[in-house]
XYZ file of C-alpha atoms in Angstrom:
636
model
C 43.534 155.652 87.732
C 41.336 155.027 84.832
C 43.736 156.905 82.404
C 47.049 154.988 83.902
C 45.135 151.691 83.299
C 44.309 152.495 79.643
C 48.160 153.550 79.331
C 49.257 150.155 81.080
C 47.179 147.941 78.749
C 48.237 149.936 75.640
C 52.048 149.336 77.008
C 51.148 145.598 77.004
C 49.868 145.576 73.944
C 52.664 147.296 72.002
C 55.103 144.976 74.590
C 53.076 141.732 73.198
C 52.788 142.945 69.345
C 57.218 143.972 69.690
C 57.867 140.276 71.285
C 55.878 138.462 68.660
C 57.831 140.676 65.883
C 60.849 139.690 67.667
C 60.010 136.015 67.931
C 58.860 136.010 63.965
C 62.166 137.864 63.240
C 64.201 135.350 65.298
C 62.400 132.379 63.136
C 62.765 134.115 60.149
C 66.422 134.689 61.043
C 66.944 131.018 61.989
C 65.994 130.219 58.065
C 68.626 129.596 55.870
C 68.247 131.626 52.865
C 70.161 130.495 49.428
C 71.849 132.456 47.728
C 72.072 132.936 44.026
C 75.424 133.787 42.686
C 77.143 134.335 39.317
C 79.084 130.805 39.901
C 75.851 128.730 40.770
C 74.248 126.445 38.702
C 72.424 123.972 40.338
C 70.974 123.850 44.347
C 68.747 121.406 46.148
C 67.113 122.555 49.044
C 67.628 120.611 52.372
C 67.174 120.167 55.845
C 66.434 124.034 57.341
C 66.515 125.839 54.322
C 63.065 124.407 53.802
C 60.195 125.220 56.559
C 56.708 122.900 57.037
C 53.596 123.767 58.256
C 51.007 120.949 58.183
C 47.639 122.544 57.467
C 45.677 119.426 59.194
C 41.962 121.148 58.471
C 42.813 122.114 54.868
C 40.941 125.719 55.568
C 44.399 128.024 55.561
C 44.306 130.863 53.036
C 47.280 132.478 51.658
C 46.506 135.809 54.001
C 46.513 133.634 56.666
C 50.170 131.905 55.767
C 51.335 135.620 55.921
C 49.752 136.531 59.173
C 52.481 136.847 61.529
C 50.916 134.408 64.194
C 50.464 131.873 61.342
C 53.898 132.297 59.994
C 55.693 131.549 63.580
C 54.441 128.207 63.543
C 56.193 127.281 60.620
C 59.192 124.460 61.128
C 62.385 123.967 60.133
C 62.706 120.835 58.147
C 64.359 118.503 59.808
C 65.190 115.662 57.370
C 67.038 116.068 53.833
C 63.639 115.708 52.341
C 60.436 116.777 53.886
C 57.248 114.090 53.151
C 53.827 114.757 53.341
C 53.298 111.738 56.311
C 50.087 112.282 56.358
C 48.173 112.059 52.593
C 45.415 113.559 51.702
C 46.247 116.831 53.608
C 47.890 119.691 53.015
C 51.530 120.716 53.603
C 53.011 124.592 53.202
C 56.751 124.644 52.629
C 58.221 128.026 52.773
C 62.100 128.895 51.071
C 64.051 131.470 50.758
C 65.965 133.045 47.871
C 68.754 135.541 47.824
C 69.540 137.216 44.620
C 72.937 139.281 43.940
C 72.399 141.894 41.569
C 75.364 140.969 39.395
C 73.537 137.522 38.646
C 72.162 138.020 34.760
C 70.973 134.224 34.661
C 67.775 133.343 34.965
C 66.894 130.677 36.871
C 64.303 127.551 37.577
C 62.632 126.408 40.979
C 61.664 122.625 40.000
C 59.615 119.629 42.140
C 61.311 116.510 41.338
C 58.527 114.140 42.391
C 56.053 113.750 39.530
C 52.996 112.134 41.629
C 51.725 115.484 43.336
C 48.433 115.946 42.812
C 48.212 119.743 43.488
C 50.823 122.723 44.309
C 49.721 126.248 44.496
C 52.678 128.327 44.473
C 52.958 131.832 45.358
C 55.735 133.801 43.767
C 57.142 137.258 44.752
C 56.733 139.667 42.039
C 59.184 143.086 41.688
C 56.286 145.182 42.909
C 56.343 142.937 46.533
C 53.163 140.808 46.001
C 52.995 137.302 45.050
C 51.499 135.547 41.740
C 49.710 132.083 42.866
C 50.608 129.558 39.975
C 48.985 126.169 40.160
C 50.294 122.679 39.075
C 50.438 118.983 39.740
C 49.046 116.081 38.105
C 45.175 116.677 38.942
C 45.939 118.965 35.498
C 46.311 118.180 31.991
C 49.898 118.067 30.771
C 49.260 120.157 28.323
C 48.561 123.759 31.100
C 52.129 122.919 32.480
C 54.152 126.216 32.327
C 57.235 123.965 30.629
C 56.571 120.598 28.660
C 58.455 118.920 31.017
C 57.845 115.506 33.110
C 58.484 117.122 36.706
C 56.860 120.952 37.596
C 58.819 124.009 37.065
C 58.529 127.715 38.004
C 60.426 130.567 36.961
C 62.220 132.764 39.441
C 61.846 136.355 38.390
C 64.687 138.273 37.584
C 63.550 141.715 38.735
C 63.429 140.791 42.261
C 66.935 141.360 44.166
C 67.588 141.042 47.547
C 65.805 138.435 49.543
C 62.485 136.696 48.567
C 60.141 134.594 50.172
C 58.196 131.248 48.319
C 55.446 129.983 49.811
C 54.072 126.166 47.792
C 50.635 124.923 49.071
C 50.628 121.018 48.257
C 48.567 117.982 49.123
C 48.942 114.894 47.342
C 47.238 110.881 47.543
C 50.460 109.243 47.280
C 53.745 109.683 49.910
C 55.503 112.219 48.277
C 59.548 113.890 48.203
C 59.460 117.222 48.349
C 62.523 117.568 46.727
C 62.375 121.068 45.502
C 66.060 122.221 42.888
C 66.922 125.624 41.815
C 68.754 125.681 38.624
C 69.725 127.877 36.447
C 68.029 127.609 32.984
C 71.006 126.886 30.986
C 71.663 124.150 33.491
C 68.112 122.942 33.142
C 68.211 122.198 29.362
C 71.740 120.202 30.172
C 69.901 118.546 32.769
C 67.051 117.562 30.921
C 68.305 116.533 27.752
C 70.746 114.070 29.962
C 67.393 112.850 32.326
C 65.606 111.867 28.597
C 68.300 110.639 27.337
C 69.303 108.400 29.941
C 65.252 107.425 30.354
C 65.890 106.339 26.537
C 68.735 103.930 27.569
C 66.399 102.791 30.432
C 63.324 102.205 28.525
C 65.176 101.465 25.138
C 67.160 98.633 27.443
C 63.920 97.216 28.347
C 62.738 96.902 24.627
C 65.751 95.453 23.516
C 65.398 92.823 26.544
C 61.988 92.629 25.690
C 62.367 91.569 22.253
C 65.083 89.570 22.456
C 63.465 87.218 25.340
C 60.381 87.153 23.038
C 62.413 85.966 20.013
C 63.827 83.581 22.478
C 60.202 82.709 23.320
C 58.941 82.059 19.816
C 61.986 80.246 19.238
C 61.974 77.523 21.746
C 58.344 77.647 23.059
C 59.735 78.048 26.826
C 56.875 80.356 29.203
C 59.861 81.725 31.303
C 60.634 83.769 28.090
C 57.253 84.958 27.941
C 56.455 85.566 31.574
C 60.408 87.411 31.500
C 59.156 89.606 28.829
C 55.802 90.594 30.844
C 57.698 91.040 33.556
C 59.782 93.312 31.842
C 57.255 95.410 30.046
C 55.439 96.107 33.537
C 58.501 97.138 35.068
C 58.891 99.517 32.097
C 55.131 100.418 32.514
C 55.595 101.334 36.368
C 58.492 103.400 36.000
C 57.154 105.510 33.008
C 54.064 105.783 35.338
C 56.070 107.069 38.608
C 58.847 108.870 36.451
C 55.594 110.921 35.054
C 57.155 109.638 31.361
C 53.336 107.886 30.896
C 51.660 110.816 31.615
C 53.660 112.907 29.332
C 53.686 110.822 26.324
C 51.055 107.714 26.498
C 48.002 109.493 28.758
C 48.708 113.559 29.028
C 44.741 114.057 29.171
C 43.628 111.059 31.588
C 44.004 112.864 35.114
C 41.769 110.286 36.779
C 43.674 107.367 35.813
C 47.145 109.227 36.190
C 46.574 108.600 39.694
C 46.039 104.906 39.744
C 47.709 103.830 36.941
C 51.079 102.909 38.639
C 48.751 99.876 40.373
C 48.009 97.785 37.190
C 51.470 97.842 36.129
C 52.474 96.914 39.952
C 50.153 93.984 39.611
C 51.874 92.693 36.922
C 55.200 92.620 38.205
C 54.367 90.859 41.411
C 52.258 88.498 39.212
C 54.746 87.599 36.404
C 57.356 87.754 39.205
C 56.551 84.913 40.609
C 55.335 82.857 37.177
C 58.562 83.364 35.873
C 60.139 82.466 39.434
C 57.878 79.269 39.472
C 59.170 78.105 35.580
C 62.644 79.424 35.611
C 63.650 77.342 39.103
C 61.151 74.455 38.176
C 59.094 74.582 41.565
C 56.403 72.830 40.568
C 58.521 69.361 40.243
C 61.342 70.172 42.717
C 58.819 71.766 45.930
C 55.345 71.317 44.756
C 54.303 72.906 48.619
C 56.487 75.667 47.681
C 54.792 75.958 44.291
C 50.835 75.920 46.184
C 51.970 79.180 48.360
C 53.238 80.937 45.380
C 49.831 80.393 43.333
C 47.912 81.078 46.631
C 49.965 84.650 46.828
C 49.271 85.529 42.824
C 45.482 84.672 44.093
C 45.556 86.937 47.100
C 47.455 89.625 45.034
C 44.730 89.720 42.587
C 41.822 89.834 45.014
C 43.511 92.298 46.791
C 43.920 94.618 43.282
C 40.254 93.925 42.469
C 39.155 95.064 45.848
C 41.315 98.160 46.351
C 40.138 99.247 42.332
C 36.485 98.788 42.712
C 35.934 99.593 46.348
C 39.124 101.652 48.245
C 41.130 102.936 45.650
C 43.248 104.602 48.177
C 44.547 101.303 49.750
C 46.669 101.024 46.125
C 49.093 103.480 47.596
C 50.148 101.294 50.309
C 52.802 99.944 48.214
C 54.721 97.992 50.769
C 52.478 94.894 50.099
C 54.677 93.705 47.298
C 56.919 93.200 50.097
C 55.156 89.632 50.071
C 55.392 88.324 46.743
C 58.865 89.970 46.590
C 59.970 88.221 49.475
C 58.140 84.535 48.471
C 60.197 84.603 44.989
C 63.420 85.563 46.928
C 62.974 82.941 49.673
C 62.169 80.459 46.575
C 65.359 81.549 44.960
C 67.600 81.084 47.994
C 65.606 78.132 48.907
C 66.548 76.238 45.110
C 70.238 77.462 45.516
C 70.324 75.692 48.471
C 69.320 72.406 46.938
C 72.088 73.287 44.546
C 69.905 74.427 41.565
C 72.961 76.354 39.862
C 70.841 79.037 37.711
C 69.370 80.332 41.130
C 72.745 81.874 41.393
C 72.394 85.216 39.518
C 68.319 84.913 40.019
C 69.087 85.709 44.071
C 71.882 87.746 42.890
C 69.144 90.132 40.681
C 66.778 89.996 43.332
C 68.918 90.915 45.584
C 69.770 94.181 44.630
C 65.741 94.571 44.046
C 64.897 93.424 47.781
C 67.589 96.270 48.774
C 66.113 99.014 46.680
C 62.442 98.076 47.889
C 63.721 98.398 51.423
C 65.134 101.273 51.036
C 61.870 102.931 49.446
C 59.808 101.133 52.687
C 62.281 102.090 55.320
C 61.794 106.126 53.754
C 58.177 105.564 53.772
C 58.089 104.751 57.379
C 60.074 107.328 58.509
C 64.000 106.434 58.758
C 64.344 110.144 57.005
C 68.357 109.655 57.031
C 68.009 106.960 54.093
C 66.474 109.804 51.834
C 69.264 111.066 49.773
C 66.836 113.412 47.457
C 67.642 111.895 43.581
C 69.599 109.389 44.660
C 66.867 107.484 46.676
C 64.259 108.768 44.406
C 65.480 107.105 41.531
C 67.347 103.922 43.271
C 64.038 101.678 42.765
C 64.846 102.035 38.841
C 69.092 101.139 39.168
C 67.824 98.260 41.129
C 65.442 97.039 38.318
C 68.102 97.973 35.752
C 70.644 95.382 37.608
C 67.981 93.263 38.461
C 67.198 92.964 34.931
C 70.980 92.344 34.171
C 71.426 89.417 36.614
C 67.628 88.011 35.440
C 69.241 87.851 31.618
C 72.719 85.985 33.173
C 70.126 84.047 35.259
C 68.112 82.892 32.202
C 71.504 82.160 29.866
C 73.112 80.525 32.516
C 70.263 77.792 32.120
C 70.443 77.656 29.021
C 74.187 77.158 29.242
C 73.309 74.510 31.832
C 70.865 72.991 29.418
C 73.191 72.691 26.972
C 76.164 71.395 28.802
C 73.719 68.492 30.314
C 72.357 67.688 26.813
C 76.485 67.644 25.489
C 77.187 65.567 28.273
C 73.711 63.250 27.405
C 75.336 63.247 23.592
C 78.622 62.419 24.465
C 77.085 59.631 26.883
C 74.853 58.623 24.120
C 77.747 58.046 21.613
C 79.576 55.964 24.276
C 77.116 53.946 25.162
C 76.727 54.059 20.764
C 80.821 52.882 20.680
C 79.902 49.837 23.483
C 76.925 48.704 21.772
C 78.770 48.561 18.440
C 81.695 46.508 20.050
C 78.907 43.825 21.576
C 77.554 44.051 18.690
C 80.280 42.404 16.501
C 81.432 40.140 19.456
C 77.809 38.914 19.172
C 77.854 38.564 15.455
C 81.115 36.657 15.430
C 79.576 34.493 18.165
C 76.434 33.848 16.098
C 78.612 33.285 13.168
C 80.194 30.618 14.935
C 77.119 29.206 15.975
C 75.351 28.993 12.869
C 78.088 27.513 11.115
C 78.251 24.438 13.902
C 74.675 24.482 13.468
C 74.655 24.269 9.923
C 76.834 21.283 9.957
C 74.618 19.730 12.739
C 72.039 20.051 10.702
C 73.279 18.906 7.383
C 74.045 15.896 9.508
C 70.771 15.658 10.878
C 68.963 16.394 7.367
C 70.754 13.404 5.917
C 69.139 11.237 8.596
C 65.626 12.800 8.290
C 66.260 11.915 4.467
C 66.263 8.437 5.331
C 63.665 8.712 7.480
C 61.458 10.083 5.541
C 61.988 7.298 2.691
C 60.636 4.860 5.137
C 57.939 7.393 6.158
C 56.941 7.431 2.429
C 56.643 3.790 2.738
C 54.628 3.310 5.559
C 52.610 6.559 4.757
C 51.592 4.337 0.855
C 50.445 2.017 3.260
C 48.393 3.868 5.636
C 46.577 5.367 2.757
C 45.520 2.116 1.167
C 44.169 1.569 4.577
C 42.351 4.661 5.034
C 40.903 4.398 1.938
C 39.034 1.017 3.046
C 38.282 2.574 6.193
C 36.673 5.351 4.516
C 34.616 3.367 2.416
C 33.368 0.904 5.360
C 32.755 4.781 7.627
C 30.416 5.519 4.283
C 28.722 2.441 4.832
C 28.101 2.579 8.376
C 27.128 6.688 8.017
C 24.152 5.180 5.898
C 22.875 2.726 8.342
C 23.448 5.254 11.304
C 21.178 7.801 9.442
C 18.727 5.050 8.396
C 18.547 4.181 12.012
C 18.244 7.340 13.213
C 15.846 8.205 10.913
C 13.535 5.350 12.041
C 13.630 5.551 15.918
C 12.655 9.336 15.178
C 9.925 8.315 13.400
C 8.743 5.714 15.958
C 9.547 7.804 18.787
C 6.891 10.295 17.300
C 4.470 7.928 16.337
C 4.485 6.433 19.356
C 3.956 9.887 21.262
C 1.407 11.044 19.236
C -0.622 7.905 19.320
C -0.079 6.487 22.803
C -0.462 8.039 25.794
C 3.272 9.125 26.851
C 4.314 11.838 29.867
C 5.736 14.533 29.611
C 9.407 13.932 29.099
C 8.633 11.986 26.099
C 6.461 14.578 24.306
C 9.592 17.063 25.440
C 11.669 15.049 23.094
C 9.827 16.118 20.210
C 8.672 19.740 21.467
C 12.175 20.316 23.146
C 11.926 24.250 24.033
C 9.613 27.112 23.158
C 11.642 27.831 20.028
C 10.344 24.711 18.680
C 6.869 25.164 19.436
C 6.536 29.067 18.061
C 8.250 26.854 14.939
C 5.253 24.379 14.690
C 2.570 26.782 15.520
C 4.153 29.102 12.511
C 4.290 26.369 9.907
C 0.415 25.525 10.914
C -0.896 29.290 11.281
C 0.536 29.953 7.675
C 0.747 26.461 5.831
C -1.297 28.560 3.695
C 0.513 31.441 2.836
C 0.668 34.753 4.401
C -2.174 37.626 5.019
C -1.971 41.050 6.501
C -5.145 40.620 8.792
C -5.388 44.837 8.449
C -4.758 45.527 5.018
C -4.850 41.671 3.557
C -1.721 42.489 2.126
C 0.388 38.560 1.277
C 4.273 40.450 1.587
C 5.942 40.318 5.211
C 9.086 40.743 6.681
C 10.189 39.439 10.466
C 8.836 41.234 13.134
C 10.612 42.037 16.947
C 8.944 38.801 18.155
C 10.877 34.951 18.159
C 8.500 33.668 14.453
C 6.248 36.978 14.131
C 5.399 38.694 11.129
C 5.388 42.084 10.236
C 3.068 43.489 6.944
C 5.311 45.361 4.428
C 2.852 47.826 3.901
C 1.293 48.973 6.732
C 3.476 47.982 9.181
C 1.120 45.938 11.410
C 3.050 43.059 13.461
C 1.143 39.953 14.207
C 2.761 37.310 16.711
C 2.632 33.385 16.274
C 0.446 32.951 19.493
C -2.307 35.772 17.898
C -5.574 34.047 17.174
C -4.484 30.599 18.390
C -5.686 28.956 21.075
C -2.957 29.954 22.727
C -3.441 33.270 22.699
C -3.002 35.221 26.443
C -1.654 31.886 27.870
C 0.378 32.775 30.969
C 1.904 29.058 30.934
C 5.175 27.772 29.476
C 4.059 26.585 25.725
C 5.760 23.675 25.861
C 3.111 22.433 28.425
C 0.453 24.096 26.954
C 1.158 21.568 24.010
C 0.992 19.109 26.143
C -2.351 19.125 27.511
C -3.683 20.202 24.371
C -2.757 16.626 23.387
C -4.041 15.100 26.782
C -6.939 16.401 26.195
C -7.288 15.379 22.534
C -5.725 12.175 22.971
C -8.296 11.430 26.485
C -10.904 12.750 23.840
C -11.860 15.300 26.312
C -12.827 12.874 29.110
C -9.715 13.685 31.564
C -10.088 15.957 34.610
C -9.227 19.638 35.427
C -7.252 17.790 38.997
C -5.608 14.915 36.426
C -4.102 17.702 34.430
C -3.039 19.912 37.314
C -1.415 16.616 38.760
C 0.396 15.784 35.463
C 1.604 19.415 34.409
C 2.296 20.990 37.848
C -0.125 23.894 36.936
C -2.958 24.756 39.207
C -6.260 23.555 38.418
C -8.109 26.941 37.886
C -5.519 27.251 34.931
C -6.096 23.585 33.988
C -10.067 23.833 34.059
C -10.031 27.020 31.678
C -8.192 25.299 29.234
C -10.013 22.319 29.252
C -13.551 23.583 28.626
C -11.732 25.882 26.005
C -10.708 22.634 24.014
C -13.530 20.749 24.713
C -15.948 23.754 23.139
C -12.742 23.660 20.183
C -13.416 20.011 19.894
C -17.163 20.344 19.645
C -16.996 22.683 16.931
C -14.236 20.658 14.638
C -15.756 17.178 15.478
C -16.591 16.705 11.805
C -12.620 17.188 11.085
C -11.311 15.464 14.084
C -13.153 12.096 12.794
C -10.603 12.113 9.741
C -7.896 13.095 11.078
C -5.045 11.092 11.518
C -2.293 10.932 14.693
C -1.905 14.213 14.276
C -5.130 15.449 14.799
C -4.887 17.649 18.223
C -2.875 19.986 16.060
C -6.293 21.036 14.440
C -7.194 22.264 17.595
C -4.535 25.036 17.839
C -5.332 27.386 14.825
């Protein structure tokens, strides 16, 4: 029993091992191999003839891809052009290649898309192992097998018969895995057509470049410039994507090779809309429409900044310039509406942009039909091309606009010349008219002024002998006025100074404050004047109304300083006044009398009076000569 079991399970086993060689043989049979011939040139591999195996832990080794359970669970593409959906990961494709002996040709497997990061590719050699040959952008240009912007592999020669290619690939960015056999000979045609159509592309963009710029410098416009910005970051992106930049302008920067597509990106979806925002004048024709497209450039912007500095994965997701793309479309369509003619070929250009961008989305997301291999690849750059067309007709057909207004403004302005000559002469033969009927009017008219005047003359002889006496008796009556005046001044004074008077009347002489700082400066230096600090006799005026300041050392001594007056909180005026009360009541009047008379209060009225009395004390020997004006004594 033992011994049947043992041969039961070993039956199983070789039943289990034969099914899984059939199943493997099946798959491998279901594979579409291509087949190299002496007549082909030129083969792109599609749909089954390419098999997929997502590696979704990244830990399968090349033994393991040739392990027979491991090689079953490849897949038969299913699309024209298999994707890596899921980035970061890594993808094994699997081809296969018939070779005819009678081929003598040597031939090229190439990978179209230039943003891989990394391929490992294992080659069959003659002697039935493989050769593992790695590429992608994570290297230096300079270790690529051919000098060449996309990755190429030579098929060996030696090997007839059927071969097997296994390529090991992740990559950051969604990628085509559009993989070409070609013949060499077919490859140098190929390639020296691909650069030489990139120089029509990029040499096109100069040439727009400069000529918008010349247009720029010439009339001072910012469409021009934000055109040619626009322009060069188009140019930028595509050399980026098309692997140009990393050929020619960065071949050693690996790091930035795989981020560098998202400044140039920036650019165009900024510029895009500056140049959409001056070229359709938003500002002035939708100013709320002008606000969302500066709030988008913002957003744009913040969204770069964080996406470089803190995920710089989130730059791949490309589809956001869906936004700003859309926002200068809408604006275009929205200004044609209102008639703006040069929207025409803007919406036109952008147009055939929106189209291309949604075909690159609508591959990105899935819709695997739309993916025609080169075709699609390259339909984001025929878009820009006729974009960039329409954009120029766009532009001149503003200009042209421009032009026929200001034509039409000249030949309005040399109408409007033609009528304003004719009124002019109508109104110059009127006026001639005119003055001539006024001229006679007024000859007419001068003749009687003529006469007029004559009497005038008369009468005037007369006047003037009459003014004359009047001026004489005006002379006459000047003197007695100023005589008179003269006197009742003089008795006015005398009579306040030497009879008692109130206050009103002593007002008449000592008006106003200005009068009294006057008097007080005539009596404090009748003498002359003397720097009380230095002694020094030259002055000028100081800040103060009648203060003097000393020349020399600058000291500034007021009219009130070392008067009795000195401190006095009371108008001056009546501080005058009861000086002379007191003077003229020879000190005998009462601190209550004075507050009564003065309207000051009686503490106030008391100081002063026992400070005028002790002032009277000491001067009595001067006071008994002195005349009506005596209480001024009292005051310096």
């Amino acid at each position: 029993m033992k011994r049947l079991g043992a041969h039961m399970g070993t039956a199983v086993l070789k039943l289990a091992v034969f099914a899984a060689t059939l199943l493997l043989a099946a798959r491998l049979q279901a594979q579409q191999a291509v087949a190299i011939t002496p007549q082909l040139e030129e083969h792109i591999f599609t749909f089954k003839e390419i098999e997929v195996l997502h590696d979704e832990t990244g830990m399968l080794q090349w033994q393991q891809i040739t392990a027979p359970a491991t090689s079953a669970r490849f897949k038969p593409n299913r699309a024209s052009t298999p994707q890596n959906t899921k980035l970061n990961e890594y993808y094994w494709y699997r081809i296969r290649i018939k070779r005819d002996s009678a081929v003598n040709k040597s031939f090229l497997l190439e990978f179209f898309d230039q943003t891989i990061d990394e391929i490992t590719a294992y080659m069959p050699t003659a002697a039935g192992g493989y050769d593992s040959i790695a590429l992608g952008d994570h290297q230096p240009f300079g270790k690529r097998l051919f000098r060449h912007k996309n990755f190429e592999l030579p098929v060996t020669n030696s090997h007839n018969g059927e071969a097997v290619y296994y390529f090991r690939i992740r990559s950051s960015q969604l990628a085509d895995i559009i993989v070409v056999l070609r013949s060499v000979n077919r490859f140098v045609g190929y390639a020296l057509d691909e650069y030489f159509s990139f120089g029509i592309f990029y040499g096109m963009i100069l040439i727009f470049s400069f000529y918008n710029l010349i247009m720029f410098i010439a009339v001072r416009q910012r469409q021009y410039l934000y055109y040619v910005l626009y322009i060069l970051s188009v140019g930028l992106y595509e050399m980026s994507t098309d692997g140009i930049a990393f050929q020619y302008l960065w071949p050693h920067a690996i790091h930035w090779n795989e981020y560098a597509f998202a400044v140039p990106l920036l650019c165009i979806s900024v510029f895009t809309l500056l140049f959409t925002r001056k070229l359709l004048h938003v500002r002035t024709k939708f100013p709320l429409l002008s606000t969302c497209i500066e709030i988008v450039i913002v957003a744009r912007i913040s969204f770069f900044v964080i996406c470089w500095f803190f995920h710089p994965q989130w730059l791949n997701y490309k589809f956001i310039e869906f936004i700003p793309l859309a926002l200068a479309y809408f604006t275009g369509v929205y200004m044609l509406a209102k008639g703006y003619r040069p929207a025409r070929f803007f919406v036109l250009g952008y147009s055939f942009l929106l189209i291309g961008f949604l075909l690159k989305f609508f591959i990105m997301l899935g819709y695997s039909w739309l993916n025609f291999g080169a075709v699609s690849y390259y339909s984001l750059g025929f878009c820009f091309i006729t974009e960039m067309f329409f954009l120029s007709f766009a532009i001149g057909d503003k200009v042209r606009l421009l032009k026929k207004k200001r034509e039409r403004a000249r030949q309005e302005m040399i109408r409007q010349m033609t009528v304003n000559a004719r009124l002019k002469d109508n109104l110059n033969r009127k006026l001639e008219q005119q003055v001539r009927e006024r001229t006679k009017e007024l000859l007419e008219k001068t003749a009687l002024i003529e006469q007029q005047n004559k009497e005038l003359a008369e009468v005037n002889d007369l006047l003037l002998e009459q003014a004359e006496e009047i001026s004489r008796m005006n002379a006459l009556l000047e003197q007695d006025n100023t005589q008179l005046r003269s006197n009742v001044e003089k008795v006015t004074q005398a009579r306040a100074l030497s009879a008692p008077v109130n206050f009103e009347e002593f007002s008449s002489i000592y008006p106003d404050a200005e009068s009294c700082f006057r008097f007080l400066a005539g009596l404090k230096w009748k003498e002359g004047y003397a720097c009380r600090k230095c002694g020094n006799t030259q002055h000028f005026p100081g800040h103060q109304p009648f203060s003097r300041r000393c020349s020399k050392c600058g000291y500034e001594e007021s009219v009130l300083a070392n008067t009795i007056f000195q401190n006095s909180r009371i108008p001056i005026n009546k501080a005058f006044y009861m000086v002379f009360l007191i003077y003229s009541a020879k000190g005998k009047i009462s601190s209550h009398k004075l507050s009564g008379i003065l309207g000051i209060r009686q503490s106030t009225c008391w100081t002063y009076l026992n400070k005028v009395r002790a002032l009277m004390e000491e001067r009595k020997k001067e006071l008994r000569q002195a005349d009506e004006h005596g209480w001024s004594k009292l005051v310096c």
